[in-house]
Tab-separated table of C-alpha atoms in Angstrom:
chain	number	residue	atom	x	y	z
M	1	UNK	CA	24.488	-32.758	11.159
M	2	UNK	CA	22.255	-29.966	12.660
M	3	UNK	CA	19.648	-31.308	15.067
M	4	UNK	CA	16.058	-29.942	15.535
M	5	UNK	CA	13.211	-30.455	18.021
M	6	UNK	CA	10.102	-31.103	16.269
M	7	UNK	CA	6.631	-30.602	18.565
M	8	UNK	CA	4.043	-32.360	17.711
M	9	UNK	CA	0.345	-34.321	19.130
M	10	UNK	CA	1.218	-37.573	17.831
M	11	UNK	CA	-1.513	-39.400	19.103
M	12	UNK	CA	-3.309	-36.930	16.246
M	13	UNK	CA	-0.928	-36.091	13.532
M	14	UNK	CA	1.439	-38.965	13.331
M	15	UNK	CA	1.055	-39.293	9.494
M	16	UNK	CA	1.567	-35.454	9.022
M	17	UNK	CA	4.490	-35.645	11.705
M	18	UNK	CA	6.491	-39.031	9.665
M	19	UNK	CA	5.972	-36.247	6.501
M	20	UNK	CA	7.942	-33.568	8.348
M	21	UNK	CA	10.304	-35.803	9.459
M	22	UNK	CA	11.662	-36.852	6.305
M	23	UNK	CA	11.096	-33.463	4.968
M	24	UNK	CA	13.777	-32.039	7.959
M	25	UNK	CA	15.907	-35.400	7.089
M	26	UNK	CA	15.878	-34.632	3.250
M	27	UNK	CA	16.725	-31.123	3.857
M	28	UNK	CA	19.924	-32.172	5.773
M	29	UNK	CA	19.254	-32.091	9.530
M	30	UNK	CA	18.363	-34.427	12.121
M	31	UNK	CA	14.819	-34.385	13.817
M	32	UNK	CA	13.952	-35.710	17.157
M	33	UNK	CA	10.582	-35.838	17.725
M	34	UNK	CA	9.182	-34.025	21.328
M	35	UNK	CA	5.421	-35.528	21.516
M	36	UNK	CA	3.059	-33.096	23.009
M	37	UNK	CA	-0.073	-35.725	23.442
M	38	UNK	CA	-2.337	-35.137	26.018
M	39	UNK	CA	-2.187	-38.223	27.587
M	40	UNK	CA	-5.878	-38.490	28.262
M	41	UNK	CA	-6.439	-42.565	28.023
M	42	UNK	CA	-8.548	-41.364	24.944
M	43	UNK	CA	-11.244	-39.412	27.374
M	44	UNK	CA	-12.833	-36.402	25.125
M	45	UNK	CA	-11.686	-33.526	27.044
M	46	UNK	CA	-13.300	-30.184	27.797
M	47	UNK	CA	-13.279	-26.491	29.798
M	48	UNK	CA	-10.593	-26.538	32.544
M	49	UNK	CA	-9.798	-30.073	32.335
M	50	UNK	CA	-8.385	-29.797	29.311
M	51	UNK	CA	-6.486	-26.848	29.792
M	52	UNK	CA	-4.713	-28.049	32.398
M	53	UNK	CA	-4.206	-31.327	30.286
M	54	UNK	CA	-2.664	-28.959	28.048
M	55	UNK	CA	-0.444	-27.233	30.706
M	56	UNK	CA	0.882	-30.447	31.564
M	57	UNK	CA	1.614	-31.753	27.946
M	58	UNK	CA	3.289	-28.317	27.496
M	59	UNK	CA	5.484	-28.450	30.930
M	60	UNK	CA	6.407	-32.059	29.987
M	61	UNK	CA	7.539	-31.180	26.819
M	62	UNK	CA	9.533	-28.102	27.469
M	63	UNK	CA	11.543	-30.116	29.784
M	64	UNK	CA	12.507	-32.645	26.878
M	65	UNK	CA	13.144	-29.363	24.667
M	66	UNK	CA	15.256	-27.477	27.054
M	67	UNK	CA	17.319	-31.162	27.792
M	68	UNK	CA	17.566	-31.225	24.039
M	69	UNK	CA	19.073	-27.431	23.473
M	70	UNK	CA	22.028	-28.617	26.003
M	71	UNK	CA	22.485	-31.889	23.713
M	72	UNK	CA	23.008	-29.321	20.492
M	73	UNK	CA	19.568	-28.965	19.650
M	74	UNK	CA	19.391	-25.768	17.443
M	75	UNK	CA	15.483	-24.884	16.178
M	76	UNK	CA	12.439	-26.040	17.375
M	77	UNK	CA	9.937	-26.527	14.868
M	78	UNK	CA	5.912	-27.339	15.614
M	79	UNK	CA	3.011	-28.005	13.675
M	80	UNK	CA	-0.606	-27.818	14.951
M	81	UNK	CA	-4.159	-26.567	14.773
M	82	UNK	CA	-5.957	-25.461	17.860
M	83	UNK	CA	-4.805	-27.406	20.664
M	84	UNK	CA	-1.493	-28.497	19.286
M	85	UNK	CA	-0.621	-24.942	17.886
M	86	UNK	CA	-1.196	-23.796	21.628
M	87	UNK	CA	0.698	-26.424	23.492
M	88	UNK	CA	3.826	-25.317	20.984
M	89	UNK	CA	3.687	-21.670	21.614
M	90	UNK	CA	3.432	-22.142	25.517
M	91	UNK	CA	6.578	-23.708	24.907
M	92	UNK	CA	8.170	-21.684	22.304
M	93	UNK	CA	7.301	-18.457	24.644
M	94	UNK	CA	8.984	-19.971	27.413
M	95	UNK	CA	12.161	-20.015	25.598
M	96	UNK	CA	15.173	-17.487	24.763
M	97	UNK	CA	13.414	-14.726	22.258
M	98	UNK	CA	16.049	-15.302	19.928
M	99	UNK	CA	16.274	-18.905	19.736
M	100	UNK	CA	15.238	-20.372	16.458
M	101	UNK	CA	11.583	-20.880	16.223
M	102	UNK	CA	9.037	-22.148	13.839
M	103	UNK	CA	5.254	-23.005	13.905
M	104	UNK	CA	2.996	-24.551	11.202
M	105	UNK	CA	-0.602	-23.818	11.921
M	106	UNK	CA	-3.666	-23.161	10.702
M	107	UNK	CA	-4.225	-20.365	13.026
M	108	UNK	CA	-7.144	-20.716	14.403
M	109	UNK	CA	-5.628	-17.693	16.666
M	110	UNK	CA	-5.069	-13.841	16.694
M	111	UNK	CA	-1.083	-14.455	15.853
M	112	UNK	CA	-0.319	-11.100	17.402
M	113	UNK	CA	-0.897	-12.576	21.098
M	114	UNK	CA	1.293	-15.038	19.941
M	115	UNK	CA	4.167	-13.519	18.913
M	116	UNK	CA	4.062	-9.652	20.841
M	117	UNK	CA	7.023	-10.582	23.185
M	118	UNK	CA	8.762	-13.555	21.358
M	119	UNK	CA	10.341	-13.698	17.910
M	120	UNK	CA	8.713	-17.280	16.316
M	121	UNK	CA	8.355	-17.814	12.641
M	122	UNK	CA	4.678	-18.436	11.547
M	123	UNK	CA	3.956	-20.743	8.674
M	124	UNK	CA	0.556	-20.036	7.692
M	125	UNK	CA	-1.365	-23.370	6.285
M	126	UNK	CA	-4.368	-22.839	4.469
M	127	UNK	CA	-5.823	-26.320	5.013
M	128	UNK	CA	-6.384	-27.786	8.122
M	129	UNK	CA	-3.320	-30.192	9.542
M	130	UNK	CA	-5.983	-33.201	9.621
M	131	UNK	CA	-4.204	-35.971	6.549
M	132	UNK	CA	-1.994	-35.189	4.386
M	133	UNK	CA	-3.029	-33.595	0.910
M	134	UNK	CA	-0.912	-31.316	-1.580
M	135	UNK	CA	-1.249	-28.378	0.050
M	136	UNK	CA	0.037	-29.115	3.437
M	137	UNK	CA	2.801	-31.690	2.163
M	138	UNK	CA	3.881	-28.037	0.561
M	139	UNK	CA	3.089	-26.237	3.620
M	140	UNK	CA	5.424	-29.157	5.753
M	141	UNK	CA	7.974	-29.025	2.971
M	142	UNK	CA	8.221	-25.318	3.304
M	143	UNK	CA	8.624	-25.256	7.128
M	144	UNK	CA	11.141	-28.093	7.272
M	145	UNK	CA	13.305	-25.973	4.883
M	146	UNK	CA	13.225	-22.662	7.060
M	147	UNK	CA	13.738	-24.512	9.954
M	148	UNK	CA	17.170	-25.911	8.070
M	149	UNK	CA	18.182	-22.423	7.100
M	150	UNK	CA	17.587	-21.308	10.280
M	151	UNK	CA	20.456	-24.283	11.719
M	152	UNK	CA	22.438	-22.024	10.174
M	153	UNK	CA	22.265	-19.313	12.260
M	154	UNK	CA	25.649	-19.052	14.553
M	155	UNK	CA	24.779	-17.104	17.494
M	156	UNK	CA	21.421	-18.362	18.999
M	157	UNK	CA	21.642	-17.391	23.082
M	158	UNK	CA	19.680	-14.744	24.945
M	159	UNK	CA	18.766	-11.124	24.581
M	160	UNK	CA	21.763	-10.770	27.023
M	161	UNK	CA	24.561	-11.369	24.197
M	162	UNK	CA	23.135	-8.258	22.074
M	163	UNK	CA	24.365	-4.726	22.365
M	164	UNK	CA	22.360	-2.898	24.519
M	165	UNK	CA	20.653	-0.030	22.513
M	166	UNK	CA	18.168	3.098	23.190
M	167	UNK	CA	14.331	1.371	23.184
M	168	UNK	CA	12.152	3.532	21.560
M	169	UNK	CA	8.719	3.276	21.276
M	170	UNK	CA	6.348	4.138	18.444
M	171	UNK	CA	3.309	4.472	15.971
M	172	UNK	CA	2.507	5.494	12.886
M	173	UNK	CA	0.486	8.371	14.534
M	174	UNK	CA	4.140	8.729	15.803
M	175	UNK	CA	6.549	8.048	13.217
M	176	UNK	CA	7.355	11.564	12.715
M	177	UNK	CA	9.258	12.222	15.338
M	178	UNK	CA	10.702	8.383	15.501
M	179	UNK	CA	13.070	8.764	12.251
M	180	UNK	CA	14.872	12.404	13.410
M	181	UNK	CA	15.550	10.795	16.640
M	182	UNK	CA	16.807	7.365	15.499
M	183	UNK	CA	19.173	9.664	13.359
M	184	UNK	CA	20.232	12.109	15.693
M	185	UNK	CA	21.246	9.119	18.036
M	186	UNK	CA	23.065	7.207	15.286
M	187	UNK	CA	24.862	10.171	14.906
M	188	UNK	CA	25.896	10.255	18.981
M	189	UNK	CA	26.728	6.662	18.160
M	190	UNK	CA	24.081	4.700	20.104
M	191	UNK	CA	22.038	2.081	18.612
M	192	UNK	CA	18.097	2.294	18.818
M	193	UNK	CA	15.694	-0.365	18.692
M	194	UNK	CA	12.161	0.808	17.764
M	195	UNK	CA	9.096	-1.268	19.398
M	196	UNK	CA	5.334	-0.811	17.911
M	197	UNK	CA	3.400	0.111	20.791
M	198	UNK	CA	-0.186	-1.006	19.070
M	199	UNK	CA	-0.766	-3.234	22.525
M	200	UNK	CA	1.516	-6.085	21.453
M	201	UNK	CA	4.937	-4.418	20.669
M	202	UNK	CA	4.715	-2.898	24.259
M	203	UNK	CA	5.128	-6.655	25.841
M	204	UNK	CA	8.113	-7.045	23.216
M	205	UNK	CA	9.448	-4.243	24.402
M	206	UNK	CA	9.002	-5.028	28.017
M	207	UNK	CA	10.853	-7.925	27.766
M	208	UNK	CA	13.890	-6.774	26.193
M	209	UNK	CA	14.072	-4.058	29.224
M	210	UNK	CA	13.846	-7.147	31.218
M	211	UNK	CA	16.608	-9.192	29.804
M	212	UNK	CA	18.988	-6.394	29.392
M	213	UNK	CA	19.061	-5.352	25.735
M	214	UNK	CA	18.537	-1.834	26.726
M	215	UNK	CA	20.474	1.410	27.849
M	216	UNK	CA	18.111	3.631	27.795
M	217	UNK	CA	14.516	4.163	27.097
M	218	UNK	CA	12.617	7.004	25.255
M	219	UNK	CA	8.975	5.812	26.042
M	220	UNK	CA	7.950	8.075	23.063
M	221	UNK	CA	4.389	6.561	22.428
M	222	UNK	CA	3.295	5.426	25.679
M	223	UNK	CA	-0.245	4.483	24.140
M	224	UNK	CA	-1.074	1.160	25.707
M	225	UNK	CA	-2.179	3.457	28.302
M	226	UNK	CA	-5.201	3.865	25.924
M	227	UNK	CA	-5.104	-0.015	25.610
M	228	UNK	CA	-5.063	-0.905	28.844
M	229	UNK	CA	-7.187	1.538	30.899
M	230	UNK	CA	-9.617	2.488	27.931
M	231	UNK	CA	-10.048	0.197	25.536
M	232	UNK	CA	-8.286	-1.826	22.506
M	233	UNK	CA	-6.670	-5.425	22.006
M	234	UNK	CA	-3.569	-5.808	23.611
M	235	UNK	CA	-2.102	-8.217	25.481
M	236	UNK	CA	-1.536	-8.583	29.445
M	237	UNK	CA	1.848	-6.525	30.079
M	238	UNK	CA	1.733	-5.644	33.548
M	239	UNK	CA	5.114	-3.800	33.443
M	240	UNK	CA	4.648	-2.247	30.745
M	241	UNK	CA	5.707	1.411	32.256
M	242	UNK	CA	8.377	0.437	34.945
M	243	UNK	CA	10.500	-2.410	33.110
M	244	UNK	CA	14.106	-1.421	33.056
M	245	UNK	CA	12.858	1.186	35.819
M	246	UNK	CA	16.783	1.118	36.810
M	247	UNK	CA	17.379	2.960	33.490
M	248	UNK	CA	17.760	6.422	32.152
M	249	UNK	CA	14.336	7.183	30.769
M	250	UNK	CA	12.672	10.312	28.488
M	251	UNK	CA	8.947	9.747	28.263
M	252	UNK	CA	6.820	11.817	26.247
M	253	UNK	CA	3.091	11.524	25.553
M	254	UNK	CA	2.601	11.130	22.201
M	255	UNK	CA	-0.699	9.096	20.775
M	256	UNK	CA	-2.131	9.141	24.068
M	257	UNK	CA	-4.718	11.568	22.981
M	258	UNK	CA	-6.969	9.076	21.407
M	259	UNK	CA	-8.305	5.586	21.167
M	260	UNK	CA	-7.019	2.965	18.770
M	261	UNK	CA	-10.335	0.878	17.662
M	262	UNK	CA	-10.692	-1.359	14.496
M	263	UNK	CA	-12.538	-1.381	11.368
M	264	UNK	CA	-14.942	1.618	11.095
M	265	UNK	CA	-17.603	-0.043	10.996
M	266	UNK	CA	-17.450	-1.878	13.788
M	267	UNK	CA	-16.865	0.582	15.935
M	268	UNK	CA	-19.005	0.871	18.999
M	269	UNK	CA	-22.237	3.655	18.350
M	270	UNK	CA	-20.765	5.601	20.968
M	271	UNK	CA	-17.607	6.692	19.577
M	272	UNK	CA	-18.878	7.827	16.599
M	273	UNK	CA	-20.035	11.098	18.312
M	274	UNK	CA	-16.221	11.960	19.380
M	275	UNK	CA	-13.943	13.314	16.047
M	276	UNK	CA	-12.194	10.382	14.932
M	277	UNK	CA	-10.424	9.465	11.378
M	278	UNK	CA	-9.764	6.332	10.027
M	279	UNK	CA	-6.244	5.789	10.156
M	280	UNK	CA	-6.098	2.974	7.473
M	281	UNK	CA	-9.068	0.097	6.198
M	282	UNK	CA	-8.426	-1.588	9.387
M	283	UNK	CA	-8.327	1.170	12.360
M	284	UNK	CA	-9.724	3.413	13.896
M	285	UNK	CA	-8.270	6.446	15.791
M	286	UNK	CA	-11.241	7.708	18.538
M	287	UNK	CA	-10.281	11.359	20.489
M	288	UNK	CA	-10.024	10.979	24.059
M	289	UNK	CA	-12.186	12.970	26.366
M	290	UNK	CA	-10.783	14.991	28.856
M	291	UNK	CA	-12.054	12.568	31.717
M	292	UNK	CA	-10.107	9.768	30.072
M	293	UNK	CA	-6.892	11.875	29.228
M	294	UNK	CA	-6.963	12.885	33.003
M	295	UNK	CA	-7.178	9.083	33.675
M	296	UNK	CA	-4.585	7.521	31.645
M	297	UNK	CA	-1.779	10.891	32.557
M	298	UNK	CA	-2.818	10.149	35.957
M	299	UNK	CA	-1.895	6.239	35.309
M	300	UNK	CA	1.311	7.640	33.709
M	301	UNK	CA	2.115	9.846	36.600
M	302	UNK	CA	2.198	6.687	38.794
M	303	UNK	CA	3.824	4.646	37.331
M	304	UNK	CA	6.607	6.625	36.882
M	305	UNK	CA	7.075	7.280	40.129
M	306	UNK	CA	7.961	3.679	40.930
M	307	UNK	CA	11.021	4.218	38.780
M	308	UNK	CA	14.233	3.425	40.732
M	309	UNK	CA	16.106	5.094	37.167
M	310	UNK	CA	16.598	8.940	36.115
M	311	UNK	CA	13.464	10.071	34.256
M	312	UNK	CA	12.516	12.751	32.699
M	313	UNK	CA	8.906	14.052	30.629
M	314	UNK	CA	8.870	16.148	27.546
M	315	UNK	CA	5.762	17.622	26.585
M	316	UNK	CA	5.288	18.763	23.219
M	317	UNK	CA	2.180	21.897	23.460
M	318	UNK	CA	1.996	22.168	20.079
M	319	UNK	CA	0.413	18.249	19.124
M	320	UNK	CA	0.785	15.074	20.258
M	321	UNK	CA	0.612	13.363	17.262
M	322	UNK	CA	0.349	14.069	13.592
M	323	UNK	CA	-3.657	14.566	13.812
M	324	UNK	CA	-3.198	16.620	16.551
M	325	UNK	CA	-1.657	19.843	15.178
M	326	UNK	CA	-3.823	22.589	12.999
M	327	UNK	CA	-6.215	21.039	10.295
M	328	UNK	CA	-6.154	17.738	12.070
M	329	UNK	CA	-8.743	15.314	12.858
M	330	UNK	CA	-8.094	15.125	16.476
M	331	UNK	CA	-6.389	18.349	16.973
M	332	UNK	CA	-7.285	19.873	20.613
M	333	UNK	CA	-4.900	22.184	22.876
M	334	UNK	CA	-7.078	21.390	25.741
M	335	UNK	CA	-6.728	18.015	25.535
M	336	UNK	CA	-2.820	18.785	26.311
M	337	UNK	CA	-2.935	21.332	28.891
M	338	UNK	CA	-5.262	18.550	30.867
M	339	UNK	CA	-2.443	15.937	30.085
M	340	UNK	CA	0.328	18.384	30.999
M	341	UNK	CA	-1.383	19.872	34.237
M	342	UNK	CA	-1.819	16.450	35.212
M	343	UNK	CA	1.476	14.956	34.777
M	344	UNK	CA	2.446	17.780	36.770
M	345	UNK	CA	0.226	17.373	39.612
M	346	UNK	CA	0.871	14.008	40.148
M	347	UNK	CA	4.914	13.201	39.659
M	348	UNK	CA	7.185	13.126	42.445
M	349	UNK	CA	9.586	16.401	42.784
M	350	UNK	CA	12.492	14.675	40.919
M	351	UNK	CA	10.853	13.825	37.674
M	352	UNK	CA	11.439	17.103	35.499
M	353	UNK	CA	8.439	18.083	33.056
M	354	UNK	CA	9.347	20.061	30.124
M	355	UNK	CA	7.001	21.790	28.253
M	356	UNK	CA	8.222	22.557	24.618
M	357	UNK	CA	5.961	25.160	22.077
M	358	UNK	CA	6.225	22.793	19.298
M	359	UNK	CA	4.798	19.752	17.806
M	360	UNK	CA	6.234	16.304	19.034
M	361	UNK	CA	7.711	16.033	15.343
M	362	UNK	CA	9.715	19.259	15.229
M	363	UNK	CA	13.547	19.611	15.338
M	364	UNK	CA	13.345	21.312	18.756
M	365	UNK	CA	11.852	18.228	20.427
M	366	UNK	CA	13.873	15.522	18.733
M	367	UNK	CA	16.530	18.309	20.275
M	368	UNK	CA	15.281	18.243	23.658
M	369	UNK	CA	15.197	14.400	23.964
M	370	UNK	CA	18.667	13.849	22.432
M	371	UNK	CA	19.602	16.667	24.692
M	372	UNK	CA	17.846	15.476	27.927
M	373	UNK	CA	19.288	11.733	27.690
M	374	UNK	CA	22.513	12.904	27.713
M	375	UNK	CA	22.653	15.016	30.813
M	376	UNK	CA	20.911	12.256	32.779
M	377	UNK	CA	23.061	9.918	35.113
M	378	UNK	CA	23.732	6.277	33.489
């Protein structure tokens, strides 16, 4: 019988935890419950007291999980609200990205911090996980059953045990150019694995470079530069730009020419003198200035020049991305002679900069990178 690691506060939620329980038991696997409890003597805890309360309970119980993958254990499941939703992810994070994961929660959380670098399954619950009622006896139901589907996964190690692929990074202010060169290296026969670099898919993608699921990097859509020096949600990914530095890298600078910002209408006042366009009901895309595209091609520039790897920059003059070519919202030629003439200032000697006449979706670039990857050194 499959065994499974169940996290739970059961000084809080032991009647909803006995309902999971026989739920995972029913569905034909065998729980052992990891208790996450604060431990508090039932003091009402607050501010950094009870974070660290939380740190503990977290550290304590990763211990009993990671003692419990070497017994056979082969999903961790969780269920929680604030407090009890946090304590599992600290632990789920701290564990292999492709080890079986699942989380019921009301999410009382942004769930992209939560998941930007690690692959856990969320299972939304619409009511609160405070007594059992029909709704969350269906939401527990529904997770215990994943989590026994999921026992069925064979291979559940590290990042290591994949194929190492091309990482590729992208948007949909990108996506033109992402699809020709996914195809172009299929047909070289290399594998590519695309990450979203909206400020969350960047730490996903960081991580893999880490672990070793990579080959080679086209950093096609370095925007978290925007994210990170500008402004936007993202989350902290402070090697963002020189993870896998050892590796042969193409880095081009597409949809770092504006700003990605939320709803429209909550945009700040001040961005609504700049051309922007809303790129769907829920974001925003603001044009940089030329003080901030200086800035983040300047950030660029130096942190590519703590590579140890081959790299190599591709500039495409003729838009860098698809609102940036003739008609577009954000089209400006300016804006990409400061970016290029600044990249160029500021890498070292061995870093080649290409400037292409074309748009970073035409055949000639998808040509150039395909091209360019190949002559560098592995």
């Amino acid at each position: 019988m499959s065994k499974v690691l169940v996290l739970v506060t059961m000084a809080t939620k032991l009647e909803e935890a006995q309902f999971l329980v026989a739920a995972l038991v029913a569905a034909g696997v065998e729980p052992q419950v990891v208790d996450t409890s604060l431990r508090t003597g039932g003091e009402v805890l607050g501010g950094e007291g009870k974070c660290i309360a939380m740190s503990d309970a977290a550290k304590r119980a990763l211990m009993q999980v990671n003692e419990g993958r070497k017994n056979g254990a082969e999903v961790v499941v969780g269920i929680g609200g604030g407090t009890g939703g946090e304590i599992a992810l600290q632990v789920m994070r701290d564990l292999p990205v492709t080890y079986p994961k699942v989380l019921c929660t009301t999410l009382p959380f942004d769930p992209r911090f939560a998941v930007a670098d690690n692959s856990i399954v969320l299972v939304p619950s619409p009511a609160d996980i405070m007594g059992l009622n029909g709704m969350l006896r269906e939401c527990l139901e529904n997770t215990a059953l994943m989590t026994a589907g999921l026992c069925k996964k064979k291979r559940k190690g590290e990042l290591i045990d994949i194929e190492p692929s091309v990482g590729i990074t992208a948007l949909g202010a990108t996506d033109g150019a992402i699809r020709p060169l996914v195809d172009a290296l299929k047909g070289q026969g290399r594998e590519c694995t695309v990450f979203h670099s909206n400020g969350f898919g960047g730490a996903a993608f960081a991580r893999f470079a880490r672990k070793g699921a990579l080959d080679a990097i086209v950093d096609l859509t370095p925007h978290e530069l925007t994210r990170i020096h500008l402004a936007g949600a993202h989350v902290p990914m402070p090697d963002r730009f020189s993870a896998g530095g050892h590796l042969p890298r193409i880095v081009l600078p597409g949809a770092i020419n504006f700003i990605g910002l939320g709803q429209k209408n909550l945009m700040p006042a001040r961005y609504f003198e700049r051309p922007h366009y809303e790129h769907s009901s829920l974001f925003t895309h603001v044009k940089l200035t030329e003080e901030e595209m200086v800035l983040v091609s300047a950030k660029l520039a130096h942190e590519l020049n703590t590579l140890s790897g081959p790299c190599a920059v591709i500039i495409p003059m003729g838009g860098f991305s698809h609102h940036d070519r003739p008609g577009g919202a954000i089209e400006d030629h300016s804006l990409r002679e400061t970016c290029a003439a600044t990249l160029e200032a500021n890498l070292n000697n061995d870093i080649p900069v290409t400037r292409i006449e074309a748009h970073l979706f035409a055949p000639e670039v998808t040509q150039a990178i395909t091209s360019t990857l190949t002559a560098l050194p592995a």
